[in-house]
Every structure is written in structure tokens, then in C-alpha cells.
CSV table of C-alpha atoms and ligand atoms in Angstrom, one decimal:
chain,number,residue,atom,x,y,z
A,26,MET,CA,64.9,52.3,-8.4
A,27,ILE,CA,61.1,52.3,-8.8
A,28,LYS,CA,59.8,49.8,-11.6
A,29,VAL,CA,56.3,50.0,-12.8
A,30,GLU,CA,56.7,46.6,-13.8
A,31,ARG,CA,56.7,45.2,-10.5
A,32,ILE,CA,53.9,47.8,-9.0
A,33,ARG,CA,51.6,46.1,-12.0
A,34,LYS,CA,52.3,42.7,-11.3
A,35,ASP,CA,52.1,43.3,-7.4
A,36,LEU,CA,48.9,44.8,-8.4
A,37,GLU,CA,47.3,42.6,-10.6
A,38,THR,CA,48.9,39.4,-8.9
A,39,LEU,CA,46.8,40.7,-5.0
A,40,ALA,CA,43.7,41.4,-7.1
A,41,ARG,CA,42.9,37.7,-7.6
A,42,PHE,CA,43.2,36.8,-3.9
A,43,THR,CA,39.6,37.7,-4.0
A,44,ALA,CA,36.5,35.7,-2.6
A,45,THR,CA,34.2,36.9,-5.2
A,46,PRO,CA,35.9,36.6,-8.8
A,47,GLY,CA,34.8,38.7,-11.4
A,48,LYS,CA,32.7,40.9,-9.1
A,49,GLY,CA,35.9,43.2,-7.8
A,50,VAL,CA,38.3,42.4,-4.6
A,51,THR,CA,36.5,41.0,-1.5
A,52,ARG,CA,39.4,40.4,1.1
A,53,MET,CA,38.3,40.4,4.2
A,54,ALA,CA,40.1,40.2,7.5
A,55,PHE,CA,42.1,37.1,8.7
A,56,THR,CA,40.2,35.1,5.2
A,57,PRO,CA,41.8,32.4,3.1
A,58,GLU,CA,41.9,35.6,0.4
A,59,GLU,CA,44.0,37.1,2.9
A,60,ARG,CA,46.1,34.2,3.3
A,61,GLN,CA,47.0,34.3,0.1
A,62,ALA,CA,47.6,38.1,0.2
A,63,ARG,CA,50.0,37.5,2.9
A,64,ASP,CA,51.9,34.7,1.4
A,65,TYR,CA,52.3,36.6,-1.3
A,66,LEU,CA,53.8,39.6,0.0
A,67,GLU,CA,55.9,37.6,2.3
A,68,GLN,CA,57.8,35.9,-0.3
A,69,GLU,CA,58.3,39.4,-1.9
A,70,MET,CA,59.7,40.8,1.4
A,71,ARG,CA,61.9,37.9,1.9
A,72,SER,CA,62.9,37.6,-1.7
A,73,ILE,CA,64.9,41.1,-1.0
A,74,GLY,CA,66.3,40.4,2.5
A,75,LEU,CA,63.4,41.9,4.5
A,76,GLU,CA,63.2,40.1,8.2
A,77,VAL,CA,59.2,38.9,8.2
A,78,TYR,CA,57.5,38.9,11.2
A,79,THR,CA,53.7,39.2,12.4
A,80,ASP,CA,52.8,41.5,16.1
A,81,ALA,CA,50.6,40.0,17.7
A,82,ALA,CA,47.5,42.1,16.0
A,83,GLY,CA,48.3,40.3,12.8
A,84,ASN,CA,49.8,43.2,11.4
A,85,LEU,CA,52.2,42.0,8.8
A,86,PHE,CA,55.9,43.8,8.5
A,87,GLY,CA,58.8,43.5,6.5
A,88,ARG,CA,62.0,45.1,8.7
A,89,ARG,CA,65.3,46.4,7.2
A,90,ALA,CA,68.1,47.2,9.4
A,91,GLY,CA,69.6,50.8,10.2
A,92,ARG,CA,72.5,51.1,11.6
A,93,GLU,CA,71.3,51.9,14.9
A,94,PRO,CA,69.3,48.6,15.4
A,95,GLY,CA,67.4,50.7,18.4
A,96,ALA,CA,66.9,54.2,16.9
A,97,PRO,CA,63.3,54.5,16.1
A,98,VAL,CA,61.9,53.0,12.7
A,99,VAL,CA,60.2,54.7,10.0
A,100,MET,CA,57.2,53.0,8.8
A,101,LEU,CA,55.3,52.7,5.6
A,102,GLY,CA,52.7,50.7,4.3
A,103,SER,CA,48.7,50.7,4.2
A,104,HIS,CA,45.8,47.7,4.5
A,105,ILE,CA,45.4,44.6,2.3
A,106,ASP,CA,41.4,44.0,4.0
A,107,SER,CA,38.5,45.8,1.5
A,108,VAL,CA,34.9,46.3,1.2
A,109,LYS,CA,32.7,43.9,0.0
A,110,SER,CA,33.6,43.9,-3.9
A,111,GLY,CA,35.5,46.8,-3.9
A,112,GLY,CA,38.7,47.7,-6.1
A,113,PRO,CA,42.7,46.2,-6.6
A,114,PHE,CA,43.9,49.9,-5.3
A,115,ASP,CA,42.3,50.6,-2.4
A,116,GLY,CA,45.2,49.6,0.7
A,117,ALA,CA,46.7,47.8,-1.5
A,118,ALA,CA,48.5,50.3,-3.6
A,119,GLY,CA,50.0,51.8,-0.6
A,120,VAL,CA,51.3,48.5,0.5
A,121,VAL,CA,52.8,47.2,-3.4
A,122,ALA,CA,54.5,51.3,-2.9
A,123,ALA,CA,55.9,50.7,0.3
A,124,LEU,CA,57.6,47.1,-1.2
A,125,GLU,CA,58.8,48.5,-3.9
A,126,ILE,CA,60.5,51.2,-1.7
A,127,ALA,CA,62.0,48.7,0.2
A,128,ARG,CA,63.4,46.7,-3.4
A,129,ALA,CA,64.8,50.1,-4.7
A,130,LEU,CA,66.7,51.0,-1.6
A,131,GLN,CA,68.0,47.0,-1.7
A,132,GLU,CA,69.1,48.1,-5.3
A,133,LEU,CA,70.8,51.2,-4.6
A,134,GLY,CA,72.4,49.3,-1.6
A,135,LYS,CA,71.7,52.3,0.4
A,136,GLU,CA,72.0,51.9,4.2
A,137,THR,CA,70.0,54.0,6.7
A,138,VAL,CA,70.5,54.9,10.3
A,139,HIS,CA,66.6,54.0,11.1
A,140,PRO,CA,64.9,50.5,10.3
A,141,ILE,CA,62.4,50.8,8.2
A,142,GLU,CA,59.5,48.9,8.2
A,143,VAL,CA,57.2,48.1,5.6
A,144,VAL,CA,54.0,47.7,7.4
A,145,VAL,CA,50.9,45.4,6.0
A,146,MET,CA,47.3,46.1,8.3
A,147,THR,CA,44.1,44.4,8.1
A,148,GLU,CA,40.3,45.2,9.4
A,149,GLU,CA,41.1,48.6,8.0
A,150,GLU,CA,37.9,48.4,6.3
A,151,GLY,CA,35.8,47.4,9.0
A,152,ALA,CA,34.0,45.4,6.3
A,153,ARG,CA,34.1,42.5,8.6
A,154,PHE,CA,33.6,42.8,12.1
A,155,GLY,CA,31.9,46.8,11.9
A,156,SER,CA,35.0,48.4,13.6
A,157,GLY,CA,37.7,49.6,10.9
A,158,LEU,CA,41.6,50.8,11.7
A,159,TYR,CA,42.0,47.9,13.4
A,160,GLY,CA,45.6,47.2,12.8
A,161,SER,CA,46.9,50.7,13.0
A,162,ARG,CA,44.5,50.8,16.7
A,163,ALA,CA,46.4,47.8,17.9
A,164,MET,CA,49.6,49.4,17.5
A,165,VAL,CA,48.4,52.7,19.3
A,166,ASP,CA,46.2,52.3,21.8
A,167,GLY,CA,45.6,48.4,22.0
A,168,ILE,CA,42.1,46.4,21.4
A,169,SER,CA,39.8,45.9,24.0
A,170,PRO,CA,39.1,42.3,25.4
A,171,GLU,CA,35.8,43.5,24.0
A,172,GLU,CA,35.9,44.3,20.6
A,173,MET,CA,38.0,41.1,20.3
A,174,THR,CA,34.8,39.1,21.9
A,175,GLY,CA,32.2,40.9,21.5
A,176,THR,CA,32.2,42.2,17.5
A,177,PHE,CA,31.0,39.4,14.8
A,178,ASP,CA,31.0,39.2,11.5
A,179,GLU,CA,27.9,38.2,9.0
A,180,GLU,CA,28.0,34.4,10.1
A,181,GLY,CA,28.6,35.3,13.5
A,182,ILE,CA,32.2,34.6,14.3
A,183,SER,CA,33.6,36.9,16.5
A,184,LYS,CA,37.1,38.8,16.0
A,185,ALA,CA,38.9,36.7,18.4
A,186,GLU,CA,37.6,33.1,16.7
A,187,ALA,CA,38.8,35.0,13.4
A,188,MET,CA,42.3,35.2,14.9
A,189,ARG,CA,42.6,31.9,16.5
A,190,ALA,CA,41.2,30.1,13.0
A,191,PHE,CA,44.2,31.9,11.4
A,192,GLY,CA,47.0,30.9,13.4
A,193,LEU,CA,47.0,33.9,15.8
A,194,ASP,CA,46.7,34.3,19.6
A,195,PRO,CA,43.6,37.1,20.4
A,196,ASP,CA,44.9,37.2,24.2
A,197,ARG,CA,47.5,38.6,23.2
A,198,VAL,CA,46.6,41.4,21.1
A,199,ARG,CA,47.6,44.0,23.0
A,200,GLU,CA,51.5,43.0,23.0
A,201,ALA,CA,51.1,44.9,19.2
A,202,VAL,CA,51.0,48.3,21.1
A,203,ARG,CA,54.1,50.3,20.3
A,204,LYS,CA,56.1,52.2,22.6
A,205,PRO,CA,56.1,56.1,22.3
A,206,GLY,CA,58.9,57.2,20.3
A,207,SER,CA,59.7,53.9,18.9
A,208,VAL,CA,58.0,55.0,15.3
A,209,LYS,CA,60.1,58.4,13.6
A,210,ALA,CA,57.4,58.4,10.9
A,211,PHE,CA,54.4,57.0,9.3
A,212,LEU,CA,54.2,57.3,6.0
A,213,GLU,CA,51.1,56.1,3.9
A,214,LEU,CA,50.5,56.1,-0.1
A,215,HIS,CA,46.8,55.6,-0.6
A,216,ILE,CA,44.4,56.4,-4.0
A,217,GLU,CA,42.4,59.6,-3.6
A,218,GLN,CA,38.9,57.8,-4.0
A,219,GLY,CA,37.7,60.9,-5.2
A,220,PRO,CA,37.9,63.3,-8.1
A,221,ILE,CA,39.9,66.6,-7.6
A,222,LEU,CA,43.4,65.4,-8.5
A,223,GLU,CA,41.7,63.8,-11.8
A,224,ALA,CA,39.9,66.9,-12.5
A,225,ALA,CA,42.8,69.2,-11.7
A,226,GLY,CA,44.9,67.3,-14.1
A,227,THR,CA,47.6,66.8,-10.7
A,228,LYS,CA,49.2,63.7,-10.4
A,229,ILE,CA,49.8,64.0,-6.4
A,230,GLY,CA,47.8,64.8,-3.4
A,231,ILE,CA,49.3,65.9,-0.2
A,232,VAL,CA,47.1,65.3,2.3
A,233,GLU,CA,47.1,68.4,5.0
A,234,SER,CA,44.4,66.8,7.2
A,235,ILE,CA,41.9,63.4,7.5
A,236,VAL,CA,38.6,63.7,8.4
A,237,GLY,CA,37.4,62.5,11.7
A,238,ILE,CA,34.8,59.5,11.6
A,239,LYS,CA,32.0,57.9,14.1
A,240,THR,CA,30.7,54.8,13.0
A,241,ILE,CA,27.3,53.7,14.9
A,242,PHE,CA,25.0,51.1,15.1
A,243,VAL,CA,22.0,51.5,15.8
A,244,THR,CA,19.3,48.6,16.5
A,245,ILE,CA,15.7,49.3,16.5
A,246,ASN,CA,13.3,47.3,18.2
A,247,GLY,CA,9.3,47.0,17.7
A,248,SER,CA,7.2,43.7,17.5
A,249,ALA,CA,6.8,41.2,14.7
A,250,ASP,CA,3.0,40.7,13.5
A,251,HIS,CA,0.7,39.5,11.3
A,252,ALA,CA,1.0,41.9,8.1
A,253,GLY,CA,-3.1,40.8,7.2
A,254,THR,CA,-4.9,41.1,10.4
A,255,THR,CA,-2.8,43.6,12.0
A,256,PRO,CA,-4.4,47.5,12.2
A,257,MET,CA,-2.1,50.0,10.9
A,258,PRO,CA,-2.9,52.1,14.1
A,259,MET,CA,-1.5,49.1,16.4
A,260,ARG,CA,1.6,48.5,14.6
A,261,ARG,CA,5.5,48.9,16.0
A,262,ASP,CA,6.9,48.4,12.8
A,263,ALA,CA,10.6,48.8,13.0
A,264,LEU,CA,11.4,49.4,9.5
A,265,VAL,CA,9.3,52.5,9.2
A,266,GLY,CA,11.0,53.8,12.4
A,267,ALA,CA,13.9,53.3,10.6
A,268,SER,CA,13.7,55.0,7.7
A,269,GLN,CA,11.9,57.8,9.3
A,270,VAL,CA,15.7,58.3,11.3
A,271,ILE,CA,17.5,57.6,8.1
A,272,THR,CA,16.1,60.2,6.0
A,273,ALA,CA,16.5,62.4,8.9
A,274,ILE,CA,20.0,61.4,8.8
A,275,ASN,CA,20.5,62.3,5.5
A,276,ARG,CA,18.9,65.6,5.9
A,277,ILE,CA,20.9,66.6,9.6
A,278,ALA,CA,24.3,65.6,7.4
A,279,ARG,CA,23.3,68.0,3.9
A,280,GLU,CA,22.6,70.4,6.6
A,281,ALA,CA,25.7,70.5,9.5
A,282,GLY,CA,28.0,72.1,7.4
A,283,GLU,CA,29.7,71.6,3.4
A,284,ASN,CA,31.5,69.3,4.0
A,285,THR,CA,29.9,67.1,6.6
A,286,VAL,CA,28.8,63.9,5.4
A,287,GLY,CA,26.3,61.0,6.6
A,288,THR,CA,26.1,57.5,5.4
A,289,VAL,CA,23.8,54.5,6.4
A,290,GLY,CA,25.2,51.5,4.4
A,291,MET,CA,24.0,48.9,6.2
A,292,LEU,CA,21.0,47.4,6.9
A,293,GLN,CA,19.2,44.4,8.4
A,294,VAL,CA,15.4,43.6,9.0
A,295,LYS,CA,14.4,40.8,11.1
A,296,PRO,CA,12.0,38.5,11.0
A,297,GLY,CA,12.7,39.2,7.0
A,298,SER,CA,9.7,37.9,5.7
A,299,SER,CA,7.0,39.7,3.4
A,300,ASN,CA,3.9,39.2,5.7
A,301,VAL,CA,5.0,40.1,8.8
A,302,VAL,CA,5.5,43.6,10.3
A,303,PRO,CA,9.3,44.2,11.0
A,304,ALA,CA,10.1,43.3,14.2
A,305,GLU,CA,13.9,44.5,15.0
A,306,VAL,CA,16.1,46.8,11.8
A,307,LYS,CA,19.8,46.7,12.8
A,308,PHE,CA,21.6,49.8,10.6
A,309,SER,CA,25.0,51.6,10.5
A,310,ILE,CA,25.8,55.4,10.5
A,311,ASP,CA,28.9,56.3,9.5
A,312,PHE,CA,29.0,60.1,9.6
A,313,ARG,CA,32.1,62.2,9.5
A,314,ASP,CA,33.7,66.2,9.4
A,315,GLY,CA,36.6,68.3,9.5
A,316,LYS,CA,35.6,69.6,12.9
A,317,ASN,CA,35.3,67.4,16.3
A,318,GLU,CA,32.5,69.6,17.0
A,319,VAL,CA,30.2,69.8,14.2
A,320,ILE,CA,30.8,65.7,14.7
A,321,GLU,CA,29.6,66.0,17.9
A,322,ARG,CA,26.6,68.3,16.7
A,323,VAL,CA,25.5,65.9,14.3
A,324,GLU,CA,26.0,63.2,17.1
A,325,ARG,CA,23.3,65.1,18.8
A,326,GLU,CA,20.9,65.7,16.4
A,327,ILE,CA,20.5,62.3,15.2
A,328,LYS,CA,20.4,61.0,19.0
A,329,LYS,CA,17.5,63.5,19.6
A,330,GLU,CA,15.8,62.7,16.0
A,331,LEU,CA,15.9,58.6,17.0
A,332,ALA,CA,14.4,59.5,20.6
A,333,ALA,CA,12.0,61.1,19.0
A,334,VAL,CA,10.9,58.5,16.2
A,335,CYS,CA,11.0,55.6,18.7
A,336,GLU,CA,9.3,57.8,21.7
A,337,ALA,CA,6.2,58.7,19.0
A,338,ALA,CA,6.0,55.3,17.4
A,339,ASN,CA,6.5,53.1,20.5
A,340,LEU,CA,9.6,51.4,19.8
A,341,THR,CA,12.7,51.3,21.2
A,342,TYR,CA,16.6,51.2,20.6
A,343,THR,CA,20.1,50.2,21.2
A,344,TRP,CA,23.1,53.1,20.0
A,345,GLU,CA,26.2,51.3,19.6
A,346,GLU,CA,30.1,53.4,18.9
A,347,ALA,CA,32.0,51.0,17.0
A,348,LEU,CA,34.3,53.7,16.2
A,349,ALA,CA,35.6,57.2,16.7
A,350,VAL,CA,38.4,58.9,15.7
A,351,PRO,CA,39.2,62.5,15.5
A,352,PRO,CA,40.3,64.8,13.0
A,353,VAL,CA,43.8,64.8,12.4
A,354,ALA,CA,46.7,67.0,10.8
A,355,THR,CA,49.6,65.2,9.3
A,356,GLU,CA,53.3,66.7,9.6
A,357,PRO,CA,53.9,69.8,7.9
A,358,LYS,CA,57.8,69.0,7.8
A,359,ILE,CA,56.9,65.5,6.0
A,360,ILE,CA,54.0,67.5,3.8
A,361,ASP,CA,57.2,70.4,2.9
A,362,ILE,CA,59.7,66.6,2.2
A,363,VAL,CA,57.5,65.4,-0.6
A,364,ALA,CA,56.1,68.9,-1.5
A,365,GLU,CA,60.1,69.8,-2.4
A,366,ALA,CA,60.5,66.2,-3.7
A,367,ALA,CA,57.9,66.9,-6.4
A,368,ARG,CA,59.1,70.3,-7.4
A,369,ARG,CA,62.5,68.5,-7.6
A,370,ARG,CA,61.0,65.9,-10.0
A,371,ASN,CA,59.0,68.8,-11.5
A,372,ILE,CA,55.6,66.2,-10.7
A,373,SER,CA,52.4,68.4,-10.2
A,374,TYR,CA,51.2,68.3,-6.5
A,375,ARG,CA,48.5,69.6,-4.6
A,376,LEU,CA,47.9,70.3,-1.0
A,377,MET,CA,44.3,68.9,0.0
A,378,PRO,CA,42.3,67.3,2.7
A,379,SER,CA,41.0,63.3,3.3
A,380,GLY,CA,37.6,62.9,3.3
A,381,ALA,CA,38.5,59.2,3.7
A,382,GLY,CA,39.3,57.9,6.7
A,383,HIS,CA,43.1,55.7,6.8
A,384,ASP,CA,45.1,54.1,9.2
A,385,ALA,CA,47.4,57.3,9.4
A,386,MET,CA,44.7,58.9,11.0
A,387,VAL,CA,45.1,56.9,14.2
A,388,MET,CA,49.3,56.1,13.7
A,389,ALA,CA,49.0,60.1,14.0
A,390,ARG,CA,49.0,59.7,17.6
A,391,LEU,CA,52.1,57.3,17.9
A,392,ALA,CA,53.8,59.6,15.2
A,393,PRO,CA,54.4,62.4,12.7
A,394,VAL,CA,52.4,61.0,9.9
A,395,GLY,CA,52.2,61.6,6.2
A,396,LEU,CA,49.5,61.1,3.6
A,397,LEU,CA,49.7,60.4,0.1
A,398,PHE,CA,47.1,60.3,-2.3
A,399,VAL,CA,47.2,59.7,-6.0
A,400,PRO,CA,44.4,60.0,-8.7
A,401,SER,CA,41.3,58.1,-8.9
A,402,ARG,CA,39.9,57.7,-12.3
A,403,GLY,CA,36.1,59.0,-12.3
A,404,GLY,CA,36.9,59.4,-8.4
A,405,LYS,CA,35.6,56.0,-8.7
A,406,SER,CA,36.2,53.5,-5.4
A,407,HIS,CA,34.8,51.3,-3.5
A,408,CYS,CA,33.8,49.3,-6.1
A,409,PRO,CA,35.0,47.3,-8.7
A,410,GLU,CA,35.3,50.2,-11.4
A,411,GLU,CA,38.1,51.7,-9.2
A,412,TRP,CA,40.9,52.1,-11.2
A,413,THR,CA,44.5,54.4,-10.7
A,414,ASP,CA,47.3,54.1,-13.2
A,415,TYR,CA,50.6,52.3,-12.4
A,416,GLU,CA,52.5,54.9,-13.4
A,417,ASP,CA,50.9,57.4,-11.7
A,418,ILE,CA,51.3,54.9,-7.9
A,419,ALA,CA,55.3,55.2,-9.0
A,420,LEU,CA,55.6,58.8,-9.1
A,421,GLY,CA,54.0,58.4,-5.3
A,422,ALA,CA,56.5,55.9,-4.6
A,423,GLU,CA,59.7,58.0,-6.1
A,424,LEU,CA,58.4,60.8,-3.8
A,425,TYR,CA,58.2,58.6,-0.6
A,426,LEU,CA,61.6,56.9,-1.8
A,427,ASP,CA,63.0,60.3,-1.4
A,428,ALA,CA,61.1,61.2,2.2
A,429,VAL,CA,62.2,57.5,3.7
A,430,LEU,CA,65.9,58.8,2.8
A,431,ALA,CA,65.6,62.1,4.4
A,432,LEU,CA,64.0,60.6,7.2
A,433,ALA,CA,65.8,57.8,8.1
A,434,GLN,CA,69.1,59.0,7.4
B,14,HGY,O1,35.7,54.3,4.6
B,14,HGY,C1,37.0,54.8,4.9
B,14,HGY,O2,37.0,56.1,4.6
B,14,HGY,C2,38.3,53.7,4.4
B,14,HGY,O3,38.4,53.6,3.0
B,14,HGY,N1,38.2,53.2,5.3
B,15,MN,MN1,38.8,52.0,1.3
B,16,MN,MN1,42.0,51.9,2.4
């Protein structure tokens, strides 16, 4: 059955594959650290007889045959890429839980009707190239050539170049698209990344809906001038403009709705010398809500503010949409299966929304999805302090083992 010790070993091993040892987990898509994590997971998959393959987008799979080879697959997993100096559980907990479920199925000697696929996705965070949920979007919508050659990391390397260097062929990325009906269900276990479960003393969160997300990159242009000789009224200061817009984004998000959130997490100033008036500022905007009409309204208000600030300060701007995913509901039948299993096993659970984005919100366009949360200590995530008890991940894996057996039979 599900063994906590194996979950601990997997997660402690994966946590070592980081570009920032001692400062949390930094494991960007298509990097040496990710290669180490993939190698470890492939070895674990092979050791329990899974057929290992990588799709054209770079998603890694461990496939367990079913009695009916052509039957739609029951897919379970999450992502192994991280944010900068993130924690060891975001994404990895769901990958490891899926692997551990495959181990348990092997040990139980259970044969299922449907094939089962453990999936390890990449670039879910978008922390390297800016547009997240890449692995799941590659399976559902397909990735556009513009995204492959037009999105860059901080060194200016495009997604296509990074994939090529990683041994993948970016020109074939659209071959990763899955046929409608080819996936029976997608199950994702994830850390909550918030305070609700811990505060309620509840072990499991069964997610009913996932917020919609927009990720935008704005560039504001003014003109570089001498910081000493240029009179204030004559300046076209891109950073002053950006700061007015950023403050407005915070106000707009606070006023839009009780669950609306708006965040500016990245900001680059050029030329970036203390004695030069900033000529160009690029910043990210991430805004989310459970209702699409609120997201649309927030977008309109931010755009209006941006135009007004730039008009008044004689600045120009560009608006680049990097990600737009609407809110989704998870599959009620899967909610019921998991809730029933929790009751049977006497594990506390609660139904709840997800304020974080997950691959499940994209996979929902291809198949019914389930998303299950386990508690985050102090509600912390996307930081080195991120922590979830291994026992809680094991409880979640037990429930998903029940769900897989119910769905794949
Ligand atoms: O940003 C998110 O919500 C997720 O952690 N990628
Ligand atoms: Mn994350
Ligand atoms: Mn995640």
C-alpha cells in the first residue's frame, strides 16, 4: 500500500535538484536540475515496470498497461518545475503521490481496464519563460510557434532553443496534443499553498473550482536623460509611470471583489543606472478571480489606468498577454468518489476553491478532473519555508488510489 517512507525519500531526493542549494528549490524547465529530477523519476518508474516515454512537449510519462490498451487513460500527476527559491512540495508532492500510487497498484497486483499514466509536467509555473501551464496546454490546445520562438528566459534563450538543448525537437511540439476522449480523467494532488486546511485542522481539501488567471507583461517607454541636468517637468520617467500603474493595480484588485487578487511580481528597469532617468520599465501583472466577468472588468480598468498615466506623462506602452485561463469547475463525480473514500477511511476533508492555478484547470478542457489539496504549514508556499507533512501526502495518495481504482476499473 501507500508508504510514507517512500514519499519522504522521493521528495527529499528531488529537493536536492536545485540551482539554489540552501535557498529553497529553483528548478526551471529544461535545465540540468530538471534533468536530474527526470532521471530519478524515470529510474523509479522503470523499477516498477512502467513504460517510460516523453511526449513532444517534454512531458514525462510512466504508463501502466490496462486490460484494454485502446481505452482512455486515467492520468495522474503534477509538475516538477518550480518558482525561484520555491519550496520542495509545490508540484513535486503530486508527482510523487502519483508515483507512489503506481507502486501500490504494482504491489497490490491490481489489473485495471484502463491504462494508467503517471505524468510529470514542466513549465507549469512559467517562472523561466513567462507563460505557465505549458505542459498541460501542450496536451490540450497545443503550443503556438510564436510561444516557442517568442518567449525568452532572463538570458534571452527562447523556449525552442532551451528544448533543443534539452534534446527535444520544438518543431514537433504540437504532436503532444491528446485526442478528445483519449483521457478518461486527470487527477492532481497538490499542496494547498494557503492557510485554510491547517486553520480548520482538516487533512484533505477537495477542490470544487479553480480561479481563472491572466498573466500580462507591460512595457512602458519614456526617455533616458541625465539625472542631474534634466529639469523635472521635462522628464519622461518610465519608472514613475509604472509605479502609478502598479499602485492602481493594487487598488483595482482590492475593490473588484472579495476574492480578486492582483500581483506585480517582476519588474525590470532600463538602463538601470542610479544617475539616468529610467527609459524603459517591463513588469508582470497576474490577476485572478473565480468569475470571468470580474477578470474581464479588472483587465479593462487596468488598461484604462495604464492609458491615462501614459497619456498624462507622455509615455508609450505595450500590453502582452502571456496566459489567459478561465475559471473551471472540477468533476462532481470525482468529488463524490474522493469524499466517499475519505468518509470510509475516516479522514477529515472539506470542499474548497483553489486560488492557485494548476495544470488541472487546463486538463479540464480534455477530461473530467479532480484536484485534491493537502495542508501547507502556515499557509506558506513559493518560498523555502514551504512545508507539508509527508503523512498528509500519504493520506491524499490513499484517497487517490481509491479514486484511480474506481475510475480505471
Ligand atoms: O501561480 C500559481 O498559482 C501556481 O503556483 N502556478
Ligand atoms: Mn506554484
Ligand atoms: Mn504548483
